[in-house]
Every structure is written in structure tokens, then in C-alpha cells.
Amino acid sequence: MAKIAVMGYGTVGSGVVEVLRENGDLIAERCGQTIEVKKVLDLRDFPGDPVQEIVVHDINEIVNDDEISVVCETMGGVGIATKFVSMCLEAGKSVVTSNKAMVAANGTKLLQLAQKNNVRFLFEASVGGGIPIIRNLRTCLTADHIQKIFGIVNGTTNYMLTKMYDEGADYAAVLKEAQDKGFAEADPSEDVEGWDACRKLAILSSIVSGKFVNFENIHTEGITKVTPEDMAYAKEMGCMIRLVGQSVIQEDQIHAMVAPMMFDQEHALSGVNMEFNAIFLTSDMLGDTMFYGQGAGKLPTASAVVSDVIEAVVSPGAVKRSVWTQEEMPVADFGAENRRFFARVSGDEALADELGTVLGSLKVLRAPRIAGEFGIVTGKLAEETMAACVANHPEIISVIRMAD
Ligand code: HSE
């Protein structure tokens, strides 16, 4: 029998216990042994809960327990989580986690620590909720150069944008719904400001490039400025608006960004609605592949955590292949990136000629008719050109990037 511990009995941690209880027989068959949750670490007590007898409040109760071979970190946050995970790895225990903030910030160090102590450090649940993307990148897509990642990797914002687009739902009301359903981070600004997606994109880009991609270097915008008017223009153009993480991987640098983007309703990602996520990859031999599934929520995320527990129980020793090295992968200058932009402009269409002299040829959108404004779509131009135009033209109300 393998004995494990769970650190953090919140949405995901309690889901881990539930998955192991519900599917215990099946998991035992697949592991060749049963898995028992021996201890749950949390600041709180849980009277009446099935785990009430095994709750501990001191990390040393786990670290010094030689029977515990695998620890699930589902606390969230960076500082204390990293400290506790490091203690577990140093004590010779494998650690699995759903904590993308910790992996993006300190994954390099924790991977090395796991290697040094001949244990596993696994984080399937840190990207795409229940979607098996990381293990596929690590074990299946290994014969290819992956050239591009284009993905919806935040369930909360996808849920919100779907409801805003389909139903005209109110921003604050749909955020509250996403929180009530257990999709959002403890601090939902992580979701709506794009930081959660940024960290996930950095993790995927690090795995694909084999070098550490620092999330702090990725240009990130959230969905807080997306308005019903933007949605109306998108509909007229036959487009969706979704929060997208995009990374183009070259040998010596990556081009990365997280931002709301408009893309055609024919695009493969256009059917990705509600809390679902999808990661669309382009690689040199295989071509296009897409991974799709529940990107947030208690049981989908817990399913991915438990899959890592099973992996750590079945193959406990460190694997030889590195996930990524500590060498940092440069992120290309964002200002020089070229793309098309949609913008809302206040005033009458005469202004389009003036904008055209700065931005080049423009398509002027005559629908939907919103009083006192019109829309434009630019040709491809540099981010810095568009930013300068916005700075010099207060008539530009908002800008959304167009996907290729
Ligand atoms: N808050 C995250 C999301 C949870 O909405 O995608 C899953 O990582």
C-alpha cells in the first residue's frame, strides 16, 4: 500500500480525496497497490468530514513520516507552498501539485531538488485543469519541434466571456458565478487580469523549449476592458473574443503574449466554451493537434493531480530527461511583434482617413451602428505602432488583437 499526504484541503485537495475514494479500486488495479491518504495538512479542522481524524496542522508531521511516499500540494500561493514542497522533496518524498504560480516561479529549482533526491516533481494539473497536456508533451510529442502554442488556458475567463458573448451577461455577475462554481483563483484578479494564463503559458513554453521561460517577461493583458460593444462588433465580423495565450517558439527566443483576441468562428478554438480549455499546438512533423477538456473545477483538476500520484507511485525514482534547464529562454521584444488589430473609435468616419495615414490601410466597420463611434480593423502592423497611435489619439476607445 502507498501512503500519501494532501497539503491544503480546499477545492482541489478535497477533490483529490474524493477521486481516490470514488475510484480507489480502479486506481489500485492500475497501480498494483492501494493508495491511502494518511494525512491532510490544513490550518483548519474539518469536523464531520471523512478526513477529520487525519488532519494535521504541522508540516513536520508529514515530512518526518517515513511511511508517506507522495505528497499532493494543493494549497496554492508561492512562498509557503515552495517551502513545504522543498521540505518534502528533501525528505525523499515525491510531490505532485496543481499550483501553477509555484511551478512558474520556482519550478526550475524544485525540479532540480527532485532530481537530486531521486524523487518525482509532477504538475500535470497546473495547466489546463484536467486536460492531459503536460504528460503528452513530455512523452508523446517528443519527436517534433513544437513551433506554436495557441491556447485557452483559463477556465474562469472563458466561462465569463462565453456568457458575456452568448447571453450578454453582466461582467460582475458572471465572475461571481465562476467563483461559486469553484473555477476562480482565491484572488480572482489572477484570472481576470490574465496572470493565471500567463503562468500556464510560461510552463508550457518552458517544457516545449526545454529552457526556463520567465512569466514576468510575457506581455499580459486580462479581460477587464472587454465590453459589450466589443462583443457586438465581434459578432458582426463573425468572430469570437477569448483570452488566449500564444507562444511562438524559435531556437533562440520565443514570441509570447496573453491577451483577449478576436478570432473567426471557423477557428478550431471557437467551440471552446464555458470553463473548457483547449491547447492548439503546431509542430513540424505531426502538424496541428488540439487538446481539449475541462480547464477548471474540483474533480477535473483533482483527476489530473491523482494521475500524477499514480505516476509517482508506479515510477518513484527521478527520470533522466530534464523537463527544462535553468538557462533562461529570451522573450522577444513585444513592441516589434506584428499583427492585426480591431479598434473602436469615437467620432465620425472622417477620422478613419487620419488614422489610415498612421496605421496604413484600414477596414472601416459600418455595423453594428453604435451612436458616436465606428470600428476599424488594421492590416498587420507592429505593437509599438499601434500603441503610439493609441497614445496620440484619445478617440481610440479600445483595442483588441486579431488572431492570424
Ligand atoms: N482559476 C483557474 C482557471 C483554475 O480558471 O482556469 C484552473 O487552473
Coordinates of N, CA and C in Angstrom, one line a residue, residues 123-339:
F123 N 3.4 18.1 -12.2 CA 2.5 19.2 -12.1 C 1.5 19.2 -13.3
E124 N 1.0 18.0 -13.6 CA 0.0 17.9 -14.7 C -1.2 18.9 -14.5
A125 N -1.6 19.0 -13.3 CA -2.9 19.8 -13.0 C -2.6 21.3 -13.1
S126 N -1.3 21.7 -13.2 CA -1.1 23.1 -13.2 C -1.5 23.8 -14.5
V127 N -1.7 23.1 -15.6 CA -2.1 23.7 -16.8 C -3.3 22.9 -17.4
G128 N -4.3 23.7 -17.7 CA -5.4 23.1 -18.4 C -6.3 22.2 -17.5
G129 N -6.3 22.4 -16.2 CA -7.1 21.6 -15.3 C -7.0 20.1 -15.5
G130 N -8.0 19.5 -16.0 CA -7.9 18.0 -16.2 C -7.4 17.6 -17.5
I131 N -7.0 18.5 -18.4 CA -6.5 18.1 -19.7 C -5.1 17.5 -19.6
P132 N -4.9 16.3 -20.1 CA -3.6 15.7 -20.1 C -2.7 16.4 -21.1
I133 N -2.1 17.5 -20.8 CA -1.3 18.2 -21.8 C 0.2 18.0 -21.4
I134 N 0.6 18.1 -20.2 CA 2.0 18.1 -19.8 C 2.6 16.7 -20.1
R135 N 1.9 15.7 -19.7 CA 2.5 14.3 -19.9 C 2.6 14.0 -21.4
N136 N 1.6 14.5 -22.1 CA 1.6 14.3 -23.6 C 2.8 15.0 -24.2
L137 N 3.1 16.3 -23.7 CA 4.3 17.0 -24.2 C 5.5 16.3 -23.9
R138 N 5.6 15.7 -22.7 CA 6.8 15.0 -22.2 C 7.0 13.6 -22.8
T139 N 6.0 13.0 -23.1 CA 6.2 11.6 -23.5 C 5.7 11.2 -25.0
C140 N 4.8 12.0 -25.5 CA 4.3 11.7 -26.9 C 4.8 12.6 -27.9
L141 N 4.8 13.9 -27.6 CA 5.2 14.8 -28.7 C 6.7 15.1 -28.7
T142 N 7.5 14.1 -28.5 CA 8.9 14.3 -28.3 C 9.7 14.2 -29.6
A143 N 9.1 13.8 -30.6 CA 9.9 13.7 -31.9 C 9.8 14.9 -32.7
D144 N 9.0 15.9 -32.3 CA 8.8 17.1 -33.1 C 9.4 18.4 -32.5
H145 N 9.6 19.3 -33.3 CA 9.8 20.7 -32.9 C 8.4 21.3 -32.7
I146 N 8.0 21.7 -31.6 CA 6.7 22.4 -31.4 C 7.0 23.8 -31.7
Q147 N 6.3 24.3 -32.7 CA 6.6 25.7 -33.2 C 5.6 26.7 -32.6
K148 N 4.4 26.3 -32.2 CA 3.5 27.3 -31.8 C 2.5 26.7 -30.8
I149 N 2.2 27.4 -29.7 CA 1.2 27.1 -28.7 C 0.1 28.2 -28.9
F150 N -1.1 27.8 -29.0 CA -2.2 28.8 -29.1 C -3.3 28.2 -28.2
G151 N -3.6 28.8 -27.1 CA -4.5 28.1 -26.2 C -5.4 29.0 -25.4
I152 N -6.5 28.4 -25.0 CA -7.4 29.0 -24.0 C -7.0 28.2 -22.7
V153 N -6.4 28.8 -21.8 CA -5.9 28.1 -20.6 C -6.4 28.6 -19.3
N154 N -7.5 29.4 -19.3 CA -8.1 29.9 -18.1 C -9.6 29.7 -18.2
G155 N -10.1 28.8 -17.3 CA -11.5 28.4 -17.3 C -12.4 29.6 -16.9
T156 N -12.0 30.3 -15.9 CA -12.8 31.4 -15.3 C -13.1 32.4 -16.4
T157 N -12.1 32.9 -17.1 CA -12.3 34.0 -18.1 C -13.1 33.4 -19.3
N158 N -12.8 32.1 -19.6 CA -13.5 31.6 -20.8 C -15.0 31.4 -20.4
Y159 N -15.3 31.0 -19.2 CA -16.7 30.9 -18.7 C -17.3 32.3 -18.8
M160 N -16.6 33.3 -18.4 CA -17.2 34.7 -18.3 C -17.4 35.2 -19.8
L161 N -16.4 35.1 -20.6 CA -16.5 35.6 -22.0 C -17.6 34.9 -22.8
T162 N -17.7 33.6 -22.5 CA -18.8 32.8 -23.2 C -20.2 33.4 -22.9
K163 N -20.4 33.6 -21.6 CA -21.7 34.1 -21.1 C -21.9 35.5 -21.5
M164 N -20.9 36.3 -21.6 CA -21.0 37.7 -22.0 C -21.3 37.8 -23.5
Y165 N -20.7 36.9 -24.2 CA -20.9 36.9 -25.7 C -22.3 36.3 -26.1
D166 N -22.6 35.1 -25.5 CA -23.8 34.4 -25.8 C -25.1 35.0 -25.2
E167 N -24.9 35.5 -24.0 CA -26.2 35.9 -23.3 C -26.2 37.4 -22.9
G168 N -25.1 38.1 -23.3 CA -25.0 39.5 -22.9 C -24.9 39.6 -21.4
A169 N -24.3 38.6 -20.7 CA -24.3 38.6 -19.2 C -23.4 39.7 -18.7
D170 N -23.7 40.1 -17.5 CA -23.0 41.2 -16.8 C -21.7 40.7 -16.2
Y171 N -20.6 41.4 -16.4 CA -19.3 41.0 -16.0 C -19.2 40.6 -14.6
A172 N -19.7 41.4 -13.7 CA -19.6 41.1 -12.2 C -20.4 39.9 -11.9
A173 N -21.6 39.7 -12.5 CA -22.4 38.6 -12.2 C -21.8 37.3 -12.6
V174 N -21.2 37.3 -13.8 CA -20.6 36.0 -14.3 C -19.3 35.7 -13.6
L175 N -18.6 36.7 -13.1 CA -17.4 36.5 -12.3 C -17.8 35.8 -11.0
K176 N -18.9 36.2 -10.4 CA -19.4 35.6 -9.2 C -19.8 34.2 -9.4
E177 N -20.5 33.9 -10.6 CA -20.9 32.6 -10.9 C -19.6 31.7 -11.0
A178 N -18.6 32.2 -11.7 CA -17.4 31.4 -11.9 C -16.7 31.1 -10.5
Q179 N -16.8 32.1 -9.6 CA -16.3 31.8 -8.3 C -17.1 30.8 -7.5
D180 N -18.4 30.9 -7.6 CA -19.3 30.0 -6.9 C -19.1 28.5 -7.4
K181 N -18.7 28.4 -8.7 CA -18.5 27.1 -9.2 C -17.2 26.5 -8.9
G182 N -16.3 27.3 -8.3 CA -15.0 26.8 -7.9 C -14.0 26.9 -9.0
F183 N -14.2 27.7 -10.0 CA -13.2 27.9 -11.1 C -12.2 28.9 -10.8
A184 N -12.5 29.9 -10.1 CA -11.6 31.1 -9.9 C -10.6 30.9 -8.9
E185 N -9.5 31.6 -9.0 CA -8.4 31.6 -8.0 C -9.0 32.3 -6.7
A186 N -8.3 32.1 -5.6 CA -8.6 32.7 -4.4 C -8.7 34.2 -4.6
D187 N -7.8 34.8 -5.3 CA -7.8 36.2 -5.7 C -8.2 36.2 -7.2
P188 N -9.5 36.5 -7.5 CA -9.9 36.3 -9.0 C -9.2 37.3 -9.9
S189 N -8.5 38.3 -9.4 CA -7.8 39.2 -10.3 C -6.7 38.4 -11.0
E190 N -6.2 37.3 -10.4 CA -5.2 36.4 -11.1 C -5.8 35.9 -12.4
D191 N -7.1 35.6 -12.4 CA -7.8 35.1 -13.6 C -8.1 36.3 -14.6
V192 N -8.8 37.3 -14.1 CA -9.3 38.3 -15.0 C -8.2 39.2 -15.5
E193 N -7.1 39.3 -14.8 CA -6.0 40.2 -15.3 C -5.0 39.4 -16.1
G194 N -5.3 38.1 -16.3 CA -4.5 37.3 -17.2 C -3.3 36.6 -16.6
W195 N -3.0 36.8 -15.3 CA -1.8 36.3 -14.7 C -1.8 34.7 -14.6
D196 N -3.0 34.2 -14.3 CA -3.1 32.7 -14.3 C -2.7 32.1 -15.6
A197 N -3.3 32.7 -16.7 CA -3.0 32.2 -18.0 C -1.5 32.4 -18.4
C198 N -1.0 33.5 -18.0 CA 0.4 33.8 -18.3 C 1.3 32.8 -17.6
R199 N 1.1 32.4 -16.4 CA 1.9 31.4 -15.7 C 1.8 30.0 -16.5
K200 N 0.6 29.7 -16.9 CA 0.4 28.4 -17.6 C 1.1 28.4 -18.9
L201 N 1.1 29.6 -19.6 CA 1.8 29.7 -20.9 C 3.3 29.6 -20.7
A202 N 3.8 30.2 -19.6 CA 5.2 30.1 -19.3 C 5.6 28.7 -19.0
I203 N 4.8 27.9 -18.3 CA 5.1 26.5 -18.0 C 5.1 25.7 -19.3
L204 N 4.1 25.9 -20.2 CA 4.1 25.1 -21.4 C 5.3 25.5 -22.3
S205 N 5.6 26.8 -22.3 CA 6.7 27.3 -23.2 C 8.0 26.8 -22.7
S206 N 8.2 26.6 -21.3 CA 9.4 26.1 -20.8 C 9.5 24.6 -21.1
I207 N 8.5 23.9 -21.1 CA 8.5 22.4 -21.4 C 8.9 22.3 -22.9
V208 N 8.2 23.1 -23.7 CA 8.4 22.9 -25.2 C 9.8 23.4 -25.6
S209 N 10.3 24.5 -25.0 CA 11.6 25.0 -25.4 C 12.8 24.3 -24.7
G210 N 12.4 23.7 -23.5 CA 13.5 23.0 -22.7 C 14.3 23.9 -21.9
K211 N 13.9 25.2 -21.9 CA 14.6 26.2 -21.1 C 13.6 27.0 -20.3
F212 N 14.0 27.6 -19.2 CA 13.1 28.3 -18.3 C 12.6 29.6 -19.0
V213 N 11.3 29.7 -19.1 CA 10.6 30.9 -19.6 C 10.1 31.6 -18.4
N214 N 10.5 32.8 -18.2 CA 10.1 33.6 -17.1 C 8.8 34.3 -17.4
F215 N 7.8 33.9 -16.6 CA 6.4 34.5 -16.9 C 6.4 36.0 -16.8
E216 N 7.3 36.6 -16.0 CA 7.3 38.0 -15.8 C 7.7 38.8 -17.1
N217 N 8.3 38.0 -18.1 CA 8.7 38.6 -19.4 C 7.6 38.5 -20.4
I218 N 6.5 37.9 -20.1 CA 5.4 37.7 -21.1 C 4.4 38.8 -21.0
H219 N 4.2 39.5 -22.1 CA 3.2 40.6 -22.1 C 1.8 40.0 -21.8
T220 N 1.2 40.6 -20.8 CA -0.1 40.0 -20.3 C -1.2 41.1 -20.1
E221 N -2.3 40.8 -20.7 CA -3.5 41.7 -20.5 C -4.6 40.7 -20.2
G222 N -5.5 41.2 -19.4 CA -6.7 40.4 -19.0 C -7.9 40.8 -19.7
I223 N -9.1 40.5 -19.1 CA -10.4 40.7 -19.9 C -11.1 41.9 -19.3
T224 N -10.5 42.6 -18.3 CA -11.3 43.6 -17.6 C -11.8 44.8 -18.5
K225 N -11.1 44.9 -19.6 CA -11.6 46.1 -20.5 C -12.5 45.6 -21.6
V226 N -12.8 44.3 -21.7 CA -13.6 43.8 -22.8 C -15.1 44.2 -22.5
T227 N -15.7 44.9 -23.5 CA -17.1 45.5 -23.2 C -18.1 44.8 -24.1
P228 N -19.4 45.0 -23.8 CA -20.5 44.5 -24.6 C -20.4 45.1 -26.0
E229 N -19.8 46.3 -26.2 CA -19.7 46.9 -27.5 C -18.7 46.1 -28.3
D230 N -17.6 45.7 -27.7 CA -16.6 44.8 -28.4 C -17.2 43.6 -28.9
M231 N -18.1 43.0 -28.0 CA -18.8 41.7 -28.4 C -19.7 42.0 -29.6
A232 N -20.3 43.1 -29.6 CA -21.3 43.4 -30.7 C -20.5 43.5 -32.0
Y233 N -19.3 44.2 -32.0 CA -18.5 44.3 -33.2 C -18.1 42.9 -33.6
A234 N -17.6 42.1 -32.6 CA -17.1 40.7 -32.9 C -18.2 39.9 -33.6
K235 N -19.4 40.0 -33.1 CA -20.5 39.2 -33.7 C -20.7 39.6 -35.2
E236 N -20.7 40.9 -35.4 CA -20.9 41.4 -36.8 C -19.8 40.9 -37.7
M237 N -18.6 40.7 -37.2 CA -17.5 40.2 -38.0 C -17.4 38.7 -38.1
G238 N -18.3 38.0 -37.4 CA -18.3 36.6 -37.4 C -17.1 36.0 -36.5
C239 N -16.8 36.8 -35.5 CA -15.7 36.4 -34.6 C -16.1 36.2 -33.2
M240 N -15.2 35.4 -32.5 CA -15.3 35.2 -31.0 C -14.3 36.2 -30.3
I241 N -14.5 36.4 -29.1 CA -13.4 37.0 -28.3 C -13.1 36.1 -27.1
R242 N -11.9 35.7 -27.0 CA -11.4 34.8 -26.0 C -10.1 35.2 -25.4
L243 N -9.8 34.9 -24.1 CA -8.5 35.2 -23.6 C -7.6 34.1 -24.1
V244 N -6.5 34.5 -24.8 CA -5.7 33.5 -25.4 C -4.2 33.6 -25.0
G245 N -3.5 32.5 -24.8 CA -2.1 32.6 -24.6 C -1.4 32.1 -25.9
Q246 N -0.5 32.8 -26.4 CA 0.1 32.4 -27.6 C 1.6 32.5 -27.5
S247 N 2.3 31.4 -27.9 CA 3.8 31.4 -27.8 C 4.3 30.8 -29.1
V248 N 5.1 31.5 -29.8 CA 5.8 31.0 -31.0 C 7.2 30.7 -30.6
I249 N 7.6 29.5 -30.7 CA 8.9 29.0 -30.2 C 10.0 28.9 -31.3
Q250 N 11.0 29.7 -31.1 CA 12.1 29.6 -32.1 C 13.3 29.1 -31.3
E251 N 14.4 28.8 -32.0 CA 15.6 28.2 -31.4 C 16.2 29.1 -30.3
D252 N 16.2 30.4 -30.5 CA 16.9 31.3 -29.6 C 16.0 32.2 -28.8
Q253 N 14.7 32.2 -29.1 CA 13.8 33.1 -28.4 C 12.4 32.6 -28.6
I254 N 11.5 33.1 -27.8 CA 10.0 32.9 -28.0 C 9.3 34.2 -28.2
H255 N 8.2 34.2 -28.9 CA 7.3 35.3 -29.0 C 6.1 35.0 -28.2
A256 N 5.9 35.6 -27.1 CA 4.7 35.2 -26.3 C 3.9 36.3 -25.8
M257 N 2.6 36.0 -25.6 CA 1.7 37.0 -25.2 C 0.4 36.4 -24.6
V258 N -0.2 37.0 -23.6 CA -1.5 36.6 -23.2 C -2.4 37.9 -23.3
A259 N -3.5 37.7 -24.0 CA -4.4 38.9 -24.2 C -5.8 38.4 -24.8
P260 N -6.8 39.2 -24.6 CA -8.1 38.9 -25.3 C -7.8 39.0 -26.8
M261 N -8.3 38.0 -27.6 CA -8.1 38.1 -29.0 C -9.4 37.8 -29.7
M262 N -9.6 38.4 -30.9 CA -10.7 38.0 -31.7 C -10.3 37.0 -32.7
F263 N -11.1 35.9 -32.9 CA -10.8 35.0 -34.0 C -12.1 34.5 -34.6
D264 N -11.9 34.1 -35.8 CA -13.0 33.7 -36.7 C -13.8 32.5 -36.0
Q265 N -15.1 32.5 -36.3 CA -16.0 31.5 -35.7 C -15.6 30.1 -36.4
E266 N -14.9 30.1 -37.4 CA -14.4 28.9 -38.1 C -13.2 28.3 -37.4
H267 N -12.5 29.1 -36.5 CA -11.3 28.7 -35.9 C -11.5 27.5 -35.0
A268 N -10.5 26.6 -34.9 CA -10.7 25.4 -34.0 C -11.0 25.7 -32.6
L269 N -10.6 26.9 -32.1 CA -10.8 27.2 -30.7 C -12.2 27.9 -30.5
S270 N -13.0 28.1 -31.6 CA -14.2 28.8 -31.4 C -15.3 28.0 -30.7
G271 N -15.1 26.7 -30.7 CA -16.1 25.9 -30.0 C -15.7 25.6 -28.5
V272 N -14.7 26.3 -28.1 CA -14.3 26.1 -26.7 C -15.0 27.1 -25.8
N273 N -16.0 26.6 -25.1 CA -16.9 27.5 -24.4 C -16.9 27.2 -22.9
M274 N -17.5 28.1 -22.1 CA -17.6 27.9 -20.7 C -16.3 27.7 -20.0
E275 N -16.2 26.7 -19.1 CA -14.9 26.6 -18.3 C -13.9 25.6 -19.1
F276 N -14.3 25.2 -20.3 CA -13.4 24.4 -21.0 C -12.2 25.1 -21.5
N277 N -11.1 24.4 -21.6 CA -9.8 24.9 -22.1 C -9.4 24.1 -23.4
A278 N -8.6 24.7 -24.2 CA -8.0 23.9 -25.3 C -6.6 24.5 -25.6
I279 N -5.8 23.6 -25.9 CA -4.4 24.0 -26.3 C -4.1 23.4 -27.7
F280 N -3.9 24.4 -28.6 CA -3.7 24.0 -30.0 C -2.2 24.1 -30.3
L281 N -1.6 23.0 -30.7 CA -0.2 23.0 -31.0 C 0.1 22.8 -32.5
T282 N 1.1 23.5 -32.9 CA 1.6 23.3 -34.3 C 3.0 22.8 -34.2
S283 N 3.3 21.7 -34.8 CA 4.7 21.1 -34.8 C 5.1 20.7 -36.2
D284 N 6.4 20.4 -36.3 CA 7.0 20.3 -37.7 C 6.6 18.9 -38.3
M285 N 6.5 17.9 -37.6 CA 6.3 16.6 -38.2 C 4.8 16.2 -38.1
L286 N 4.2 16.4 -36.9 CA 2.8 16.0 -36.7 C 1.8 17.0 -37.3
G287 N 2.2 18.2 -37.4 CA 1.3 19.2 -37.8 C 0.5 19.8 -36.7
D288 N -0.8 19.9 -36.8 CA -1.7 20.5 -35.8 C -2.3 19.4 -34.9
T289 N -2.3 19.7 -33.6 CA -3.0 18.9 -32.6 C -3.7 19.8 -31.6
M290 N -4.8 19.3 -31.1 CA -5.5 20.1 -30.1 C -5.9 19.2 -28.9
F291 N -5.7 19.8 -27.8 CA -6.1 19.1 -26.5 C -7.2 19.9 -25.9
Y292 N -8.3 19.2 -25.6 CA -9.5 19.9 -25.2 C -10.1 19.3 -23.9
G293 N -10.6 20.0 -23.0 CA -11.3 19.4 -21.9 C -11.6 20.4 -20.8
Q294 N -12.0 19.9 -19.7 CA -12.4 20.8 -18.5 C -11.1 21.5 -18.0
G295 N -11.1 22.8 -18.1 CA -9.9 23.5 -17.7 C -9.9 24.0 -16.2
A296 N -11.0 23.8 -15.5 CA -11.0 24.3 -14.1 C -12.1 23.4 -13.4
G297 N -12.1 23.5 -12.1 CA -13.1 22.8 -11.3 C -12.5 21.7 -10.5
K298 N -13.2 21.4 -9.4 CA -12.7 20.5 -8.4 C -12.3 19.1 -8.9
L299 N -13.2 18.3 -9.5 CA -12.9 17.0 -9.9 C -12.0 16.9 -11.1
P300 N -12.2 17.7 -12.1 CA -11.3 17.6 -13.3 C -9.8 17.9 -12.8
T301 N -9.7 18.9 -12.0 CA -8.3 19.2 -11.6 C -7.7 18.1 -10.7
A302 N -8.6 17.6 -9.8 CA -8.2 16.5 -8.9 C -7.8 15.3 -9.7
S303 N -8.5 15.0 -10.8 CA -8.2 13.9 -11.6 C -6.8 13.9 -12.1
A304 N -6.4 15.1 -12.6 CA -5.0 15.3 -13.0 C -4.0 15.1 -11.9
V305 N -4.3 15.7 -10.7 CA -3.4 15.5 -9.6 C -3.3 14.0 -9.3
V306 N -4.4 13.3 -9.2 CA -4.3 11.9 -8.9 C -3.6 11.1 -10.0
S307 N -3.7 11.5 -11.2 CA -2.9 10.8 -12.3 C -1.4 10.9 -12.0
D308 N -1.0 12.1 -11.5 CA 0.4 12.3 -11.1 C 0.8 11.4 -9.9
V309 N -0.2 11.3 -8.9 CA 0.1 10.5 -7.8 C 0.4 9.0 -8.2
I310 N -0.5 8.6 -9.2 CA -0.3 7.2 -9.7 C 1.0 7.1 -10.4
E311 N 1.4 8.1 -11.2 CA 2.7 8.1 -11.9 C 3.8 8.0 -10.8
A312 N 3.7 8.8 -9.8 CA 4.8 8.8 -8.8 C 4.9 7.5 -8.0
V313 N 3.7 6.9 -7.8 CA 3.7 5.6 -7.1 C 4.3 4.5 -7.9
V314 N 3.9 4.5 -9.2 CA 4.4 3.4 -10.1 C 5.8 3.6 -10.5
S315 N 6.3 4.9 -10.7 CA 7.7 5.1 -11.1 C 8.2 6.2 -10.2
P316 N 8.7 5.8 -9.0 CA 9.0 6.7 -7.9 C 10.4 7.4 -8.2
G317 N 11.3 6.8 -8.9 CA 12.7 7.4 -9.0 C 12.7 8.5 -10.0
A318 N 13.7 9.4 -9.9 CA 13.8 10.5 -10.8 C 14.0 10.0 -12.2
V319 N 13.5 10.7 -13.2 CA 13.7 10.3 -14.6 C 14.9 11.0 -15.1
K320 N 15.6 10.5 -16.1 CA 16.9 11.1 -16.6 C 16.7 12.4 -17.4
R321 N 15.6 12.4 -18.2 CA 15.4 13.6 -19.1 C 15.0 14.8 -18.3
S322 N 15.6 15.9 -18.5 CA 15.2 17.1 -17.8 C 14.0 17.7 -18.4
V323 N 13.1 18.3 -17.6 CA 11.9 18.9 -18.1 C 12.3 20.3 -18.8
W324 N 13.0 21.1 -18.0 CA 13.6 22.3 -18.6 C 14.8 22.6 -17.8
T325 N 15.8 23.3 -18.4 CA 17.0 23.6 -17.7 C 16.9 25.0 -17.0
Q326 N 17.9 25.4 -16.3 CA 17.8 26.7 -15.7 C 18.2 27.9 -16.6
E327 N 18.7 27.5 -17.8 CA 19.0 28.5 -18.8 C 17.8 29.3 -19.2
E328 N 17.8 30.6 -19.2 CA 16.6 31.3 -19.4 C 16.4 31.5 -20.9
M329 N 15.2 31.3 -21.4 CA 14.8 31.5 -22.8 C 14.4 32.9 -23.0
P330 N 15.1 33.7 -23.8 CA 14.6 35.1 -24.0 C 13.2 35.2 -24.6
V331 N 12.5 36.2 -24.2 CA 11.2 36.5 -24.8 C 11.4 37.7 -25.7
A332 N 11.0 37.6 -27.0 CA 11.2 38.7 -28.0 C 10.6 40.0 -27.6
D333 N 11.2 41.1 -28.0 CA 10.6 42.4 -27.8 C 9.2 42.5 -28.3
F334 N 8.3 42.8 -27.3 CA 6.9 42.7 -27.6 C 6.5 43.9 -28.6
G335 N 7.1 45.0 -28.5 CA 6.8 46.2 -29.3 C 7.0 45.9 -30.8
A336 N 7.9 45.0 -31.1 CA 8.2 44.7 -32.5 C 7.3 43.6 -33.2
E337 N 6.4 43.0 -32.3 CA 5.5 42.0 -32.9 C 4.5 42.6 -33.8
N338 N 4.3 41.9 -34.9 CA 3.3 42.3 -35.9 C 2.0 41.6 -35.9
R339 N 0.9 42.3 -35.9 CA -0.4 41.6 -36.0 C -1.5 42.6 -36.5

